[in-house]
Coordinates of C-alpha atoms and ligand atoms in Angstrom, one line a residue:
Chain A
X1270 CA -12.2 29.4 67.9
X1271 CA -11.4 32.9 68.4
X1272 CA -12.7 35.1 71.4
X1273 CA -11.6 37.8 69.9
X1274 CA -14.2 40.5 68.7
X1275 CA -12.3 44.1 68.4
X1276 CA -14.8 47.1 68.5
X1277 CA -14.5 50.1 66.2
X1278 CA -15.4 53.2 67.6
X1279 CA -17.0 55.2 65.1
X1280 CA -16.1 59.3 64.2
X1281 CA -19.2 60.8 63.7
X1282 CA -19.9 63.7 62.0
X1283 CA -19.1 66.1 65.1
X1284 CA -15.9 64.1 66.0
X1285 CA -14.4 67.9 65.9
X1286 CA -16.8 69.6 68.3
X1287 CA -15.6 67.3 71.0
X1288 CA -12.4 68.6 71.7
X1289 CA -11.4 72.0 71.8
X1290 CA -8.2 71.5 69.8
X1291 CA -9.8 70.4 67.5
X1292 CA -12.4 72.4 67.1
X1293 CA -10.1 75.4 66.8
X1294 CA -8.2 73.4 63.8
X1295 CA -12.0 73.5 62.0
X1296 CA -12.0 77.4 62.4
X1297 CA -8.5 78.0 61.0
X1298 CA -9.2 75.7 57.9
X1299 CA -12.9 77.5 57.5
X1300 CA -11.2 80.4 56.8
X1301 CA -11.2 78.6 53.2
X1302 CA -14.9 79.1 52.7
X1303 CA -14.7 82.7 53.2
X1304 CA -11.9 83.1 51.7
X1305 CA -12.8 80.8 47.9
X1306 CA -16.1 83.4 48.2
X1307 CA -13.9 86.1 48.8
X1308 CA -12.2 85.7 45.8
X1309 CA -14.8 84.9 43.4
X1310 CA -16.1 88.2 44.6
X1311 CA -12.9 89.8 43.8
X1312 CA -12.8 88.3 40.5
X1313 CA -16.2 89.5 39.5
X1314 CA -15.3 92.8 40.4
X1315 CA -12.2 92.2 37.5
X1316 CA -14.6 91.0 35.7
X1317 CA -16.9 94.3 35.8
X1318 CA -14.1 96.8 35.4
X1319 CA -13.4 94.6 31.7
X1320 CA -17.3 95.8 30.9
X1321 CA -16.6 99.5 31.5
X1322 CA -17.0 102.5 34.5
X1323 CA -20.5 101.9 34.6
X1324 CA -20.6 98.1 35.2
X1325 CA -18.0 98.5 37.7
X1326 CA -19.6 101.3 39.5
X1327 CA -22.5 99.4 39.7
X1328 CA -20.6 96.7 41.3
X1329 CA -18.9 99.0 43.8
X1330 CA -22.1 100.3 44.9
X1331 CA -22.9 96.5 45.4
X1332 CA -19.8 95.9 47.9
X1333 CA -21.3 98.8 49.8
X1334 CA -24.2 97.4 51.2
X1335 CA -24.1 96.8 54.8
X1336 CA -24.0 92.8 54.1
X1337 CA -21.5 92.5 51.8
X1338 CA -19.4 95.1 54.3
X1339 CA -20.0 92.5 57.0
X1340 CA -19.2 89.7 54.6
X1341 CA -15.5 91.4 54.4
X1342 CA -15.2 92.7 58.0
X1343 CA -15.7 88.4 58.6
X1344 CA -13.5 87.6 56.0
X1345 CA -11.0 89.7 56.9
X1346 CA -10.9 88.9 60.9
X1347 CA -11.2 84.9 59.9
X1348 CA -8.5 85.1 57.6
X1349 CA -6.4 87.1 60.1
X1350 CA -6.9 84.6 63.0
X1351 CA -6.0 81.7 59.8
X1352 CA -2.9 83.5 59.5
X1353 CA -1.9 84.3 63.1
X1354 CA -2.2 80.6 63.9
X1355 CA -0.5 79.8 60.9
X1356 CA 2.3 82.0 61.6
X1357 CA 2.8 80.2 65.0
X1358 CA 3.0 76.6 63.0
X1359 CA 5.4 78.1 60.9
X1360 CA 8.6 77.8 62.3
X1361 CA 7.8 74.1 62.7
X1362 CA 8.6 73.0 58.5
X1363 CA 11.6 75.3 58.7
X1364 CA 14.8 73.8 59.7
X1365 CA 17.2 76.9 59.2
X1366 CA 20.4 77.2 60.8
X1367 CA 23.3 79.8 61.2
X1368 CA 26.5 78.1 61.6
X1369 CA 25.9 75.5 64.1
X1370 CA 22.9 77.0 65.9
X1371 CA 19.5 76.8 65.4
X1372 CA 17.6 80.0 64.1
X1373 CA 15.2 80.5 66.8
X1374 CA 11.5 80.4 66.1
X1375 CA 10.7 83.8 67.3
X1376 CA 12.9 85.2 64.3
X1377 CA 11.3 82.8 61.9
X1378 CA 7.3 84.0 63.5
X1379 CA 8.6 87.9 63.9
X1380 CA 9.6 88.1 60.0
X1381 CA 6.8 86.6 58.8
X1382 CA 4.4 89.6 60.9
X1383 CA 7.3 92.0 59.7
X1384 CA 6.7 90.2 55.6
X1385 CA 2.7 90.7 56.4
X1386 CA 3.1 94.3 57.5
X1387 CA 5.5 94.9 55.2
X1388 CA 3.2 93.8 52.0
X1389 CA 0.2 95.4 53.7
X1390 CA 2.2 98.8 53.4
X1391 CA 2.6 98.5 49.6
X1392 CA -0.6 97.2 49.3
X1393 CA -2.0 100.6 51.0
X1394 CA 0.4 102.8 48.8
X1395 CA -0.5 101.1 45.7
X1396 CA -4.3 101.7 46.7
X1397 CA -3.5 105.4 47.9
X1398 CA -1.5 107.0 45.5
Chain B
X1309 CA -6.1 61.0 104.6
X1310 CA -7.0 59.6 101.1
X1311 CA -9.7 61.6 99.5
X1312 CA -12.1 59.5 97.2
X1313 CA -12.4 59.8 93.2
X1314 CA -15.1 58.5 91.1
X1315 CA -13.2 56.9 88.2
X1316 CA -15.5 56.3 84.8
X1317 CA -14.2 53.6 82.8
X1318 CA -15.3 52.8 79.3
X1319 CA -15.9 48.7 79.6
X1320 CA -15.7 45.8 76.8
X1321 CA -16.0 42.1 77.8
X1322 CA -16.3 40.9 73.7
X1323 CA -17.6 37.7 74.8
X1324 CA -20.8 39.5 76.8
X1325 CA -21.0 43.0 75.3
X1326 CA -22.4 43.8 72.3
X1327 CA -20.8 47.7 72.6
X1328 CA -18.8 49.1 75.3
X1329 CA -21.0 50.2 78.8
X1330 CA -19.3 52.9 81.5
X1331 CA -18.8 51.8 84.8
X1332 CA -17.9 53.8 87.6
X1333 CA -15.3 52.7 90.4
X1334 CA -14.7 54.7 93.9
X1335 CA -11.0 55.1 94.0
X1336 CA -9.6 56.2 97.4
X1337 CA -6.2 58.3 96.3
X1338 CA -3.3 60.4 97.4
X1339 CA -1.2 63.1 95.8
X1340 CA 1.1 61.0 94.3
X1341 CA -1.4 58.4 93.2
X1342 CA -1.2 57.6 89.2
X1343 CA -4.1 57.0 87.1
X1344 CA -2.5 53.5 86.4
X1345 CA -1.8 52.6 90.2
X1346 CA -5.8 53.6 90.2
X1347 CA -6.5 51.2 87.8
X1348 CA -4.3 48.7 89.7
X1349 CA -6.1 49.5 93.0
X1350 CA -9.7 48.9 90.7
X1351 CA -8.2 45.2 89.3
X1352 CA -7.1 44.3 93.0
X1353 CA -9.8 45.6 95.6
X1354 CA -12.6 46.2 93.3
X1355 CA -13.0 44.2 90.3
X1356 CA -10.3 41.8 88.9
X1357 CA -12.0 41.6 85.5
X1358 CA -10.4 45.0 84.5
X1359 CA -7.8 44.7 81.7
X1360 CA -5.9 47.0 80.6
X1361 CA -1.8 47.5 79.8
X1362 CA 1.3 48.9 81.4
X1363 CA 4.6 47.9 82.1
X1364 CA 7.2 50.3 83.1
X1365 CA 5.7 52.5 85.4
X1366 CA 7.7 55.6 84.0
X1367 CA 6.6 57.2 80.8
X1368 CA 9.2 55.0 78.6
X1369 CA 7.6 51.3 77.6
X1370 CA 4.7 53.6 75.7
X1371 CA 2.0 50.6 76.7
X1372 CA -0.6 52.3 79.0
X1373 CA -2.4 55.1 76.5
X1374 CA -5.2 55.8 77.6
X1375 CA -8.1 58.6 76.7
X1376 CA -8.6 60.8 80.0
X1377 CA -11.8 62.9 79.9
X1378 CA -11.2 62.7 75.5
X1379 CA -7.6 63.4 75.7
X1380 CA -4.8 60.9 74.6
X1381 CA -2.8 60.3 78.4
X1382 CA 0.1 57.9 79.5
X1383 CA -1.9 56.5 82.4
X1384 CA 1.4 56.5 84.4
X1385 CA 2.2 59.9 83.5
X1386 CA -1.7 61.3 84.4
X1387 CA -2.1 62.2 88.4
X1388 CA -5.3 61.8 89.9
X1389 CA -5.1 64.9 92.0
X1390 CA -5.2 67.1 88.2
X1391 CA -8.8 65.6 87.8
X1392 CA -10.6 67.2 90.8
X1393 CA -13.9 66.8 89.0
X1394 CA -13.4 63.4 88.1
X1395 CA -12.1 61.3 85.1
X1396 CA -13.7 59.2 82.4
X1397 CA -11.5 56.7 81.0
X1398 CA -11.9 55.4 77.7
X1399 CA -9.2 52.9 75.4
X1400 CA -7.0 54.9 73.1
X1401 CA -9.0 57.3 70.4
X1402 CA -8.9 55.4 66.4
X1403 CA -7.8 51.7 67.3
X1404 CA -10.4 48.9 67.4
X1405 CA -11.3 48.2 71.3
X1406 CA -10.2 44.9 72.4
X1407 CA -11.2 44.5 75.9
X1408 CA -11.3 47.6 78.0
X1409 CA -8.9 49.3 78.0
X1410 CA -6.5 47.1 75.9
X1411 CA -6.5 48.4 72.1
X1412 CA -5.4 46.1 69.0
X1413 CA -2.4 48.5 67.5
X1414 CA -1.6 45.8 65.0
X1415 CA -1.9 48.7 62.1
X1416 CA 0.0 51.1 64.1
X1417 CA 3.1 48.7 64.6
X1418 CA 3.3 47.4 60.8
X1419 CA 3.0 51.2 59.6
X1420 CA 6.3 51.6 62.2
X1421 CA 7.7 48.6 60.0
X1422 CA 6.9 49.9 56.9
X1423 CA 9.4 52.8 57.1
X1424 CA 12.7 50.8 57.8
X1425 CA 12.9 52.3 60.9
X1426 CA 16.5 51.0 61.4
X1427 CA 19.9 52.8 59.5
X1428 CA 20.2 51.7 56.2
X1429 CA 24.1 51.2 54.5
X1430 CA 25.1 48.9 52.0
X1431 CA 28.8 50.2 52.5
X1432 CA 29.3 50.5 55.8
X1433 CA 32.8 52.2 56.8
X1434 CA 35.3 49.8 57.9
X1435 CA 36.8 50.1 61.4
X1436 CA 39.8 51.3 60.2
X1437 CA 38.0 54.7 59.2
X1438 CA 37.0 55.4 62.7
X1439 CA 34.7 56.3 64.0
X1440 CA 31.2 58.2 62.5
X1441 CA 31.4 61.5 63.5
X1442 CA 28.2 63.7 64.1
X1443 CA 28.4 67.5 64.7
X1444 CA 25.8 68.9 67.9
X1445 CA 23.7 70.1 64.5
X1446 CA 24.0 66.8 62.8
X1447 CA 22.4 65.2 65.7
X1448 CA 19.9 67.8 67.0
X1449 CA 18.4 66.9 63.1
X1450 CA 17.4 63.7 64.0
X1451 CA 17.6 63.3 68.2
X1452 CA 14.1 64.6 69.3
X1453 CA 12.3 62.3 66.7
X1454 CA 14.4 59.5 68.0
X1455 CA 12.7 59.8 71.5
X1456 CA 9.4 58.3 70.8
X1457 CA 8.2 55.3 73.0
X1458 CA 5.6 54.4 70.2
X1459 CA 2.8 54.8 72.8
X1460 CA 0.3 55.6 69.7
X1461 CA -0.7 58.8 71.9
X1462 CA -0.3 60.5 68.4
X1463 CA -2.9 58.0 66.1
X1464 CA -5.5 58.9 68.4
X1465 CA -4.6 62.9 68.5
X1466 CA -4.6 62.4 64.7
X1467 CA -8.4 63.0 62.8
X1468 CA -6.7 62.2 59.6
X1469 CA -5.9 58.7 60.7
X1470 CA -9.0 58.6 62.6
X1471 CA -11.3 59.3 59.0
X1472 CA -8.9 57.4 56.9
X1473 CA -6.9 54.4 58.6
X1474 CA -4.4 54.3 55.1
X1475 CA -2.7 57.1 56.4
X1476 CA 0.9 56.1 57.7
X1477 CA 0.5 58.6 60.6
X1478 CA 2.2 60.9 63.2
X1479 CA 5.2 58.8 64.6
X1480 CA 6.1 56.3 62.3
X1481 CA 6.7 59.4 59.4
X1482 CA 8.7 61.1 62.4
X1483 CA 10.4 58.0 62.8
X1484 CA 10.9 57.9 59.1
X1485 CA 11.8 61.1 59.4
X1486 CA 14.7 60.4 62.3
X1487 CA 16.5 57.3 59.8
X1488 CA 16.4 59.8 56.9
X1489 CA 18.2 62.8 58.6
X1490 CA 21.0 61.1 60.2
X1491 CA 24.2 60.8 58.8
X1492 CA 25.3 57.7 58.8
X1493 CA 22.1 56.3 56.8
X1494 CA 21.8 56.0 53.6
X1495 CA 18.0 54.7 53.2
X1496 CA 16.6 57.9 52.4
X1497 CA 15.7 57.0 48.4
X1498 CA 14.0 54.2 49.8
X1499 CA 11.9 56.0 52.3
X1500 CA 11.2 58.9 50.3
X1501 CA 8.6 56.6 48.2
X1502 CA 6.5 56.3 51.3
X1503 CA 7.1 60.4 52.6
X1504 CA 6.0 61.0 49.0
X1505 CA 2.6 59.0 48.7
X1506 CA -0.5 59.7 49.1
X1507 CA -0.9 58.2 52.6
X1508 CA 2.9 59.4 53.2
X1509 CA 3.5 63.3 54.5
X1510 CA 0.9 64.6 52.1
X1511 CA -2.1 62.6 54.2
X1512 CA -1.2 65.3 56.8
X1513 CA -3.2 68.7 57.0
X1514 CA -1.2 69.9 60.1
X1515 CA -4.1 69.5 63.0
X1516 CA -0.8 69.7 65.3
X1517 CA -2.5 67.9 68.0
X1518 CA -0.1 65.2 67.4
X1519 CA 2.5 67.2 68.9
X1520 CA 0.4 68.6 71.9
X1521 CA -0.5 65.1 73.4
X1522 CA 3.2 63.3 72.5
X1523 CA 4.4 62.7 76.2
X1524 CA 7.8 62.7 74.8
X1525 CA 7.9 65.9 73.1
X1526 CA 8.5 64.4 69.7
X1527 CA 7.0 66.8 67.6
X1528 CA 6.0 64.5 64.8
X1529 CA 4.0 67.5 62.9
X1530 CA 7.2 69.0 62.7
X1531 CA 9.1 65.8 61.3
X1532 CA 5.6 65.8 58.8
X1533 CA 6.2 69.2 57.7
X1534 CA 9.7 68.7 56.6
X1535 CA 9.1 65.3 55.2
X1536 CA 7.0 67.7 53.2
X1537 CA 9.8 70.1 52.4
X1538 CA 12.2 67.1 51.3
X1539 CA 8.8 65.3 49.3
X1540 CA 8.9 68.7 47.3
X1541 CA 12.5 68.9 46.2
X1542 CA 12.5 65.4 45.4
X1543 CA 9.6 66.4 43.1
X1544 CA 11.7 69.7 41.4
X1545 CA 14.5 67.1 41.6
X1546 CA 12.8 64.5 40.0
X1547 CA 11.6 66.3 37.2
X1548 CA 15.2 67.1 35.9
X1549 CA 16.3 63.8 36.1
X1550 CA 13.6 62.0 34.1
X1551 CA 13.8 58.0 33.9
X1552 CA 15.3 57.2 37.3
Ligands
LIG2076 S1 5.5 60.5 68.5 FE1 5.0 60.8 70.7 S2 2.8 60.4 70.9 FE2 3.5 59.5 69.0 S3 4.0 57.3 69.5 FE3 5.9 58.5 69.6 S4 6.0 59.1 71.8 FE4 3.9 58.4 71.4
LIG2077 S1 3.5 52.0 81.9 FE1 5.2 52.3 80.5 S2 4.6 54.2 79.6 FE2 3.1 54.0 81.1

């Protein structure tokens, strides 16, 4: 007969609090909650302008409340740390090359900043003008 | 003059435990003194009952992983004198315990199987062809994935293999990914049916950790992430081609 009697360790539902790295991984993907609220926000706001000036105004008053000006201030700095540590993965699916040398990640990380600033600037000019 | 370490080992004695109990050992060390000549110094002087696995001594069978204070550690490759406040030592993260330190990485070694980690060619070239020749960049494609040591460091970094055992995991899709980008195989249609799956590259939601604990600077969340590139143009690819 078998001696043998292999014990499973089990997860737990705070598996992620236990170790730093991975606790950090948690933060970056919870950026999604904001974010899916975010946008449903966003849409809404669509939605109103559709109605008329009226409905809309009434919904940009909404978005000036101090709470819903936090909820964007969070949004905004969780989706910013999302993409900063996202931008540091990056260079690890891209395999490009130049001749026979290796594009180094610092060019692959610095363009995507340069693509982020670069699309923040239209964004602003779009909004502005 | 040795200093002395207390040294926390997780214990399991499956014929008298019904769940693994700590136990702490007084380890007299020096600078240079491993974790694993520890445990060898706890087996000889203190308690012989201690089991637990090792064989080369140098970072290169892959047999002694360990968890050091929750991290995934080569206990060859882990120095007591980094630990000043102690260490508590634990058998490798996700596999089932199967007496102390020793973990059952049956699953682990038949996923490594799975992906026909060896180079695949139905027509090889004949000698009279020469020789295969690889350029610096054809082998800097595949040459860091080929390092692992198959410690399964990695399956217990991993929390997607840890919630969901189907997943074919961190090394064994790097060393999927190593047969796939080399030249002279030609495996890679074969392969891709695994990258592809559910429990293939898509499994993956790029923790990283994988490549932060591998000893042997692997990166297998890399080799993951471009198994993912190559999973999506075999999709585009596919759809053209419809039938095959
Ligand atoms: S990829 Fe690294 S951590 Fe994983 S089994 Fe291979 S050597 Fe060990
Ligand atoms: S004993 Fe071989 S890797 Fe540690």
């Amino acid at each position: 007969m078998t001696k043998r009697k292999p014990y499973e360790r089990k997860m737990g539902a705070t598996w992620w609090l236990k170790n730093a790295f991975h606790t950090k991984y948690i933060i970056r993907e919870g950026s999604s909650l904001v974010i899916a609220i975010y946008s449903m926000v966003l849409l809404f706001g669509l939605f109103r302008l559709s109605q008329g000036t009226d409905a809309f105004n009434g919904w940009l008053g909404a978005m000036s409340q101090p709470a819903w000006l936090a909820f964007h201030l969070l949004t905004l700095v969780w989706t910013l740390y999302h993409s900063i540590t996202w931008f540091s993965l990056a260079p690890k699916a891209a395999n490009l090359w130049l001749g026979q040398k290796r594009v180094p990640d610092s060019w692959i990380v610095n363009s995507m900043y340069g693509a982020l600033a670069g699309i923040s600037v239209v964004g602003l000019v779009l909004v502005l003008i | 003059m040795a200093e002395v370490m207390k040294i926390e080992i997780l214990r399991y004695r499956p014929e008298t435990d019904k769940e693994p109990v700590w136990q702490t050992f007084d380890v007299p060390f020096t600078r240079e003194m491993s974790l694993l000549e520890a445990l060898a110094y706890i087996k000889d002087e203190l308690d012989p009952t201690l089991s637990y696995r090792w064989s080369c001594r140098m970072a290169i069978c892959g047999s002694c992983g360990m968890m050091v204070n929750g991290i995934p550690k080569l206990g060859c490759k882990t120095f007591l004198r980094d630990y000043p406040k102690g260490m508590k030592v634990e058998a490798l993260a996700n596999f089932p315990i199967e007496r102390d330190l020793v973990v059952d990485m049956s699953d682990f070694i038949e996923k490594l199987e799975s992906v026909k980690p060896y180079i695949i060619n139905d027509n090889p070239k004949s000698l009279d062809d020469g020789c295969h020749t690889q350029s610096p960049k054809d082998m800097a494609q595949y040459k860091q994935f080929s390092m692992c040591i198959n410690c399964g460091l990695c399956y217990a970094a991993c929390p997607q293999y840890g919630l969901d055992k189907s997943f074919t995991g961190p090394a064994a899709l790097a060393i999927l990914h190593r047969y796939n980008q080399d030249n002279r195989d030609a495996g890679k249609a074969e392969r891709m049916k695994i990258v592809n799956a559910e429990e293939g590259a898509w499994g993956c939601t790029f923790v990283g950790y994988c490549s932060q604990v591998c000893p042997k600077d692997v990166d297998p969340a890399a080799a993951i992430q471009l198994g993912k590139v190559d999973s999506a143009k075999d999709y585009v690819i596919a759809m053209f081609k419809p039938g095959e």
